[in-house]
């Protein structure tokens, strides 16, 4: 047995139930290769989940599983993005229709019941239990992995760790695969998470791509799965063929070269670094080492790296300024000055237009940050808001995205 130890104590039955004949036969009634939504969670009231069984699923064999945390509890959407990876590696996919952004205690309670349901009905490989989440779901996934330390890995999309020290990793042994678009409001946070885990010598990687704050594209999810599969192979929990390892190595090498040819120097360095960390124990990576060293010594790369650091510093200052103003305005919404916001947003937009592509991406991140804070203040699962606060939230969202007042996510 293992336990969560948050504000109160929750039991999670991960070291598995005794399989009786009736229960063991239940997986046979599920279809393979389709998303089955609104399946009932046993011993619950109105709790349900979406389930996907890959076409290779065999109820008589131990199966890897991925629990997905979708911030708005859109279970079918959460599952859909992971299907190609599940078909490649044989994972069961499970996503709740009830676990959403909100209190961690409530999320833990719902997760306990969902875990109990799945582990009592499927023969799960205890060495291959994974969690994935987007935005607030990413924070919940990492909190569960950290407090239990029984997970093989986490795919953290578009957000880092919970802002509660107890839910942040220290000496745990799960593999952490971060994925984040470079226009995502949490991009700077994910870079900081990578730097922190680097100092901790925590098994991790960060995959960035051209995108904003939404579930990553399926091909980026698959890259994270590939990396996690190699980590499981290193621990002896799965066996990968040398040819499959070589194929992944060559693909990742080509991706790094592609970024370099596009003169996306920071992204190229990120990919070369991942190559060395992931494959040095399998192949001769001297060529990669030379390329990576040459890139680090290149004046253009150093200049771009300094420019990126400056952009991130500017972003931190802007976010701090806007956070202070948001806090003040939502404390006294009747005193808020929307003309101040209009002026600042116009100045922000001009900064993005006049200062190059990295600054333009930064502006997109800051704009979405303002929108996200305003959006959260109107979310009853996160805040109790007065009518004046609701009106302020609506007005700010409209100022940030004038055409619709909302950001497509």
Coordinates of C-alpha atoms in Angstrom, one line a residue, residues 81-399:
X81 CA -4.0 13.2 -27.7
X82 CA -2.2 10.1 -26.3
X83 CA -3.7 7.5 -28.6
X84 CA -0.7 7.2 -31.1
X85 CA 1.7 6.8 -28.2
X86 CA -0.6 4.2 -26.5
X87 CA -0.8 2.2 -29.8
X88 CA 3.0 2.3 -30.1
X89 CA 3.8 1.2 -26.5
X90 CA 0.6 -0.6 -25.4
X91 CA -0.5 1.7 -22.5
X92 CA -4.1 1.8 -21.2
X93 CA -5.3 5.4 -21.1
X94 CA -7.5 6.6 -18.3
X95 CA -8.9 10.1 -17.8
X96 CA -11.5 11.3 -15.3
X97 CA -14.6 13.3 -16.1
X98 CA -14.5 14.8 -12.6
X99 CA -10.9 15.7 -11.7
X100 CA -10.4 19.3 -12.7
X101 CA -8.5 22.4 -11.6
X102 CA -9.4 23.0 -7.9
X103 CA -8.3 21.9 -4.5
X104 CA -5.6 19.2 -4.3
X105 CA -7.4 17.4 -1.5
X106 CA -10.5 17.0 -3.6
X107 CA -8.3 15.9 -6.6
X108 CA -6.6 13.3 -4.4
X109 CA -9.9 11.9 -3.2
X110 CA -11.2 11.5 -6.7
X111 CA -7.9 10.0 -7.9
X112 CA -7.9 7.4 -5.1
X113 CA -11.3 6.1 -6.2
X114 CA -10.3 6.0 -9.8
X115 CA -7.0 4.2 -9.0
X116 CA -8.9 1.7 -6.9
X117 CA -11.3 1.0 -9.8
X118 CA -8.7 0.5 -12.4
X119 CA -6.3 -1.5 -10.3
X120 CA -9.0 -3.9 -9.2
X121 CA -10.1 -4.6 -12.8
X122 CA -6.9 -4.6 -14.9
X123 CA -3.7 -6.5 -14.5
X124 CA -1.4 -3.4 -14.4
X125 CA 2.4 -3.6 -14.5
X126 CA 3.4 -1.9 -11.3
X127 CA 6.7 -0.8 -12.8
X128 CA 5.0 1.0 -15.7
X129 CA 2.4 3.4 -14.1
X130 CA 2.5 6.9 -15.6
X131 CA 0.8 10.1 -15.0
X132 CA 0.2 13.0 -17.5
X133 CA -1.5 16.3 -17.2
X134 CA -2.0 19.7 -18.8
X135 CA -1.8 23.0 -17.0
X136 CA -3.3 22.5 -13.5
X137 CA -3.6 18.8 -14.4
X138 CA 0.2 18.7 -14.8
X139 CA 0.7 20.1 -11.3
X140 CA -1.7 17.5 -9.9
X141 CA 0.1 14.7 -11.7
X142 CA 3.5 15.7 -10.4
X143 CA 2.1 16.1 -6.9
X144 CA 0.7 12.6 -7.0
X145 CA 4.0 11.2 -8.4
X146 CA 6.0 13.1 -5.7
X147 CA 3.9 12.1 -2.7
X148 CA 3.7 8.5 -3.7
X149 CA 7.0 7.9 -5.4
X150 CA 5.5 4.8 -7.0
X151 CA 5.2 6.1 -10.6
X152 CA 7.6 5.4 -13.4
X153 CA 7.2 8.8 -14.9
X154 CA 5.2 12.0 -15.5
X155 CA 4.4 13.8 -18.7
X156 CA 4.0 17.4 -17.6
X157 CA 2.4 19.6 -20.3
X158 CA 2.3 23.4 -20.0
X159 CA 3.0 23.7 -16.3
X160 CA 5.5 22.7 -13.6
X161 CA 5.0 21.7 -10.0
X162 CA 2.4 22.6 -7.5
X163 CA 3.2 25.7 -5.5
X164 CA 3.3 23.7 -2.3
X165 CA 6.8 22.6 -1.2
X166 CA 5.5 19.2 0.0
X167 CA 4.3 18.4 -3.5
X168 CA 7.6 19.2 -5.2
X169 CA 10.2 16.4 -5.8
X170 CA 13.3 15.9 -3.8
X171 CA 14.8 12.4 -3.9
X172 CA 12.0 10.6 -5.8
X173 CA 12.9 8.4 -8.7
X174 CA 10.3 8.9 -11.3
X175 CA 11.3 10.3 -14.8
X176 CA 9.9 13.8 -15.5
X177 CA 9.2 14.7 -19.2
X178 CA 8.2 18.3 -19.5
X179 CA 6.5 19.6 -22.7
X180 CA 5.8 23.2 -23.4
X181 CA 5.1 25.5 -26.3
X182 CA 7.4 28.6 -26.6
X183 CA 4.3 30.9 -26.6
X184 CA 2.9 29.2 -23.5
X185 CA 2.4 31.5 -20.5
X186 CA 4.3 28.9 -18.4
X187 CA 7.2 28.5 -20.7
X188 CA 9.5 30.5 -18.4
X189 CA 8.4 28.4 -15.5
X190 CA 9.1 25.2 -17.4
X191 CA 12.6 26.5 -18.2
X192 CA 13.1 27.2 -14.5
X193 CA 11.9 23.7 -13.6
X194 CA 14.4 22.2 -16.0
X195 CA 17.2 24.3 -14.5
X196 CA 16.1 23.2 -11.0
X197 CA 15.9 19.5 -11.8
X198 CA 19.3 19.8 -13.5
X199 CA 20.8 21.0 -10.3
X200 CA 19.1 18.2 -8.4
X201 CA 20.4 15.6 -10.8
X202 CA 16.8 14.5 -11.2
X203 CA 16.0 12.4 -14.2
X204 CA 14.2 14.8 -16.5
X205 CA 13.9 16.3 -20.0
X206 CA 12.2 19.3 -21.4
X207 CA 10.7 19.3 -24.9
X208 CA 9.8 22.7 -26.4
X209 CA 8.0 23.5 -29.6
X210 CA 6.3 26.3 -31.5
X211 CA 2.9 26.5 -29.7
X212 CA 0.9 28.2 -27.0
X213 CA -1.0 27.1 -23.8
X214 CA -2.9 23.9 -24.9
X215 CA -2.4 20.2 -25.0
X216 CA 0.7 19.5 -27.1
X217 CA 0.4 18.0 -30.5
X218 CA 0.4 14.3 -30.7
X219 CA 3.9 14.2 -32.2
X220 CA 5.3 16.0 -29.2
X221 CA 3.5 13.6 -26.8
X222 CA 5.0 10.7 -28.7
X223 CA 8.5 12.2 -28.3
X224 CA 7.9 12.3 -24.5
X225 CA 6.7 8.7 -24.6
X226 CA 9.8 7.6 -26.6
X227 CA 12.0 9.2 -24.0
X228 CA 10.2 7.6 -21.1
X229 CA 10.4 4.2 -22.8
X230 CA 14.2 4.6 -23.0
X231 CA 14.2 5.4 -19.3
X232 CA 12.2 2.3 -18.5
X233 CA 14.6 0.3 -20.6
X234 CA 17.5 1.6 -18.7
X235 CA 15.9 0.4 -15.5
X236 CA 15.1 -3.0 -17.0
X237 CA 11.4 -2.6 -16.8
X238 CA 11.0 -3.0 -20.6
X239 CA 13.3 -4.4 -23.2
X240 CA 14.0 -2.4 -26.3
X241 CA 15.7 -3.7 -29.4
X242 CA 18.9 -2.1 -30.4
X243 CA 17.4 -1.3 -33.8
X244 CA 14.6 0.6 -32.1
X245 CA 17.0 2.5 -29.9
X246 CA 19.1 3.3 -33.0
X247 CA 16.0 4.6 -34.8
X248 CA 15.1 6.9 -32.0
X249 CA 18.7 8.1 -31.7
X250 CA 18.9 9.0 -35.4
X251 CA 15.6 10.7 -35.4
X252 CA 16.5 12.9 -32.4
X253 CA 19.9 13.6 -34.0
X254 CA 18.1 14.8 -37.2
X255 CA 15.8 16.9 -35.2
X256 CA 18.7 18.6 -33.5
X257 CA 20.4 19.2 -36.9
X258 CA 17.1 20.6 -38.3
X259 CA 16.9 23.2 -35.5
X260 CA 20.5 24.2 -36.1
X261 CA 20.0 24.6 -39.8
X262 CA 17.0 26.8 -39.0
X263 CA 19.3 28.9 -36.8
X264 CA 17.2 28.1 -33.7
X265 CA 20.3 27.8 -31.6
X266 CA 18.7 27.5 -28.2
X267 CA 16.4 24.7 -29.4
X268 CA 19.3 22.9 -31.1
X269 CA 21.3 23.0 -27.9
X270 CA 18.4 21.6 -26.0
X271 CA 18.1 18.7 -28.5
X272 CA 21.9 17.9 -28.5
X273 CA 21.9 17.9 -24.7
X274 CA 19.0 15.5 -24.6
X275 CA 20.8 13.2 -27.1
X276 CA 23.8 13.0 -24.9
X277 CA 21.9 12.3 -21.7
X278 CA 19.6 9.7 -23.3
X279 CA 21.8 7.7 -25.6
X280 CA 25.5 8.0 -24.4
X281 CA 25.2 4.7 -22.6
X282 CA 24.1 2.9 -25.8
X283 CA 26.1 4.4 -28.6
X284 CA 29.3 6.3 -29.4
X285 CA 28.1 9.9 -29.2
X286 CA 31.4 11.6 -29.9
X287 CA 30.0 13.4 -33.0
X288 CA 27.2 14.8 -30.9
X289 CA 29.6 15.9 -28.2
X290 CA 31.7 17.8 -30.8
X291 CA 28.7 19.4 -32.3
X292 CA 27.3 20.4 -28.9
X293 CA 30.7 21.8 -27.8
X294 CA 31.1 23.8 -31.0
X295 CA 27.6 25.2 -30.7
X296 CA 28.2 26.3 -27.1
X297 CA 31.4 28.1 -28.2
X298 CA 29.8 29.7 -31.2
X299 CA 29.4 33.5 -30.9
X300 CA 26.0 33.5 -32.5
X301 CA 24.7 30.9 -30.1
X302 CA 26.1 32.8 -27.1
X303 CA 24.5 36.0 -28.4
X304 CA 21.1 34.3 -28.8
X305 CA 21.4 32.7 -25.4
X306 CA 22.0 36.1 -23.8
X307 CA 19.2 37.6 -25.8
X308 CA 16.9 34.8 -24.6
X309 CA 17.9 35.3 -21.0
X310 CA 17.2 39.1 -21.3
X311 CA 13.7 38.3 -22.7
X312 CA 13.0 36.0 -19.8
X313 CA 14.2 38.7 -17.3
X314 CA 11.9 41.2 -19.0
X315 CA 9.0 38.7 -18.9
X316 CA 9.5 38.1 -15.2
X317 CA 9.4 41.9 -14.5
X318 CA 6.3 42.4 -16.6
X319 CA 4.5 39.4 -15.0
X320 CA 5.4 40.7 -11.5
X321 CA 4.0 44.2 -12.4
X322 CA 0.8 42.8 -13.8
X323 CA 0.3 40.4 -11.0
X324 CA 0.5 43.2 -8.4
X325 CA -2.1 45.2 -10.4
X326 CA -4.4 42.2 -10.9
X327 CA -4.3 41.5 -7.1
X328 CA -5.1 45.1 -6.3
X329 CA -7.9 45.3 -8.9
X330 CA -9.6 42.1 -7.9
X331 CA -9.4 43.2 -4.2
X332 CA -11.2 46.4 -5.1
X333 CA -12.8 45.8 -8.5
X334 CA -15.0 49.0 -8.3
X335 CA -11.8 51.0 -8.2
X336 CA -10.1 49.3 -11.1
X337 CA -9.0 51.5 -14.0
X338 CA -9.5 49.7 -17.4
X339 CA -7.9 52.6 -19.2
X340 CA -4.6 51.7 -17.4
X341 CA -4.9 48.1 -18.8
X342 CA -5.7 49.3 -22.3
X343 CA -2.6 51.5 -22.3
X344 CA -0.4 48.8 -20.9
X345 CA -1.7 46.2 -23.3
X346 CA -1.1 48.5 -26.3
X347 CA 2.5 49.1 -25.1
X348 CA 3.0 45.4 -24.7
X349 CA 1.8 44.8 -28.2
X350 CA 4.1 47.4 -29.6
X351 CA 7.0 45.8 -27.7
X352 CA 6.3 42.5 -29.5
X353 CA 6.1 44.1 -32.9
X354 CA 9.3 46.2 -32.6
X355 CA 11.7 43.8 -30.8
X356 CA 12.1 40.6 -32.8
X357 CA 10.6 37.1 -32.7
X358 CA 11.6 36.0 -29.2
X359 CA 10.2 39.2 -27.7
X360 CA 7.0 38.6 -29.8
X361 CA 6.7 35.2 -28.2
X362 CA 7.2 36.6 -24.8
X363 CA 4.4 39.2 -25.4
X364 CA 2.1 36.3 -26.4
X365 CA 3.0 34.5 -23.1
X366 CA 2.4 37.6 -21.0
X367 CA -1.0 38.4 -22.6
X368 CA -2.2 34.9 -22.0
X369 CA -1.0 35.1 -18.4
X370 CA -3.2 38.1 -17.8
X371 CA -6.1 36.3 -19.5
X372 CA -5.5 33.2 -17.5
X373 CA -5.6 35.1 -14.2
X374 CA -8.7 36.9 -15.2
X375 CA -10.3 33.6 -16.3
X376 CA -9.4 31.8 -13.0
X377 CA -11.0 34.6 -11.0
X378 CA -14.3 33.7 -12.7
X379 CA -13.9 30.0 -12.1
X380 CA -16.1 28.9 -9.2
X381 CA -13.8 25.9 -8.6
X382 CA -10.9 28.2 -7.8
X383 CA -12.4 31.4 -6.4
X384 CA -15.6 32.8 -4.9
X385 CA -16.1 36.0 -6.9
X386 CA -18.5 38.9 -6.4
X387 CA -20.5 40.3 -9.3
X388 CA -18.1 43.2 -9.6
X389 CA -15.1 40.8 -9.8
X390 CA -16.9 38.7 -12.4
X391 CA -17.5 41.9 -14.5
X392 CA -13.9 42.9 -14.1
X393 CA -12.8 39.4 -15.3
X394 CA -15.0 39.7 -18.4
X395 CA -13.7 43.1 -19.2
X396 CA -10.0 42.1 -18.8
X397 CA -10.5 39.0 -21.0
X398 CA -12.1 41.2 -23.7
X399 CA -9.2 43.7 -23.5

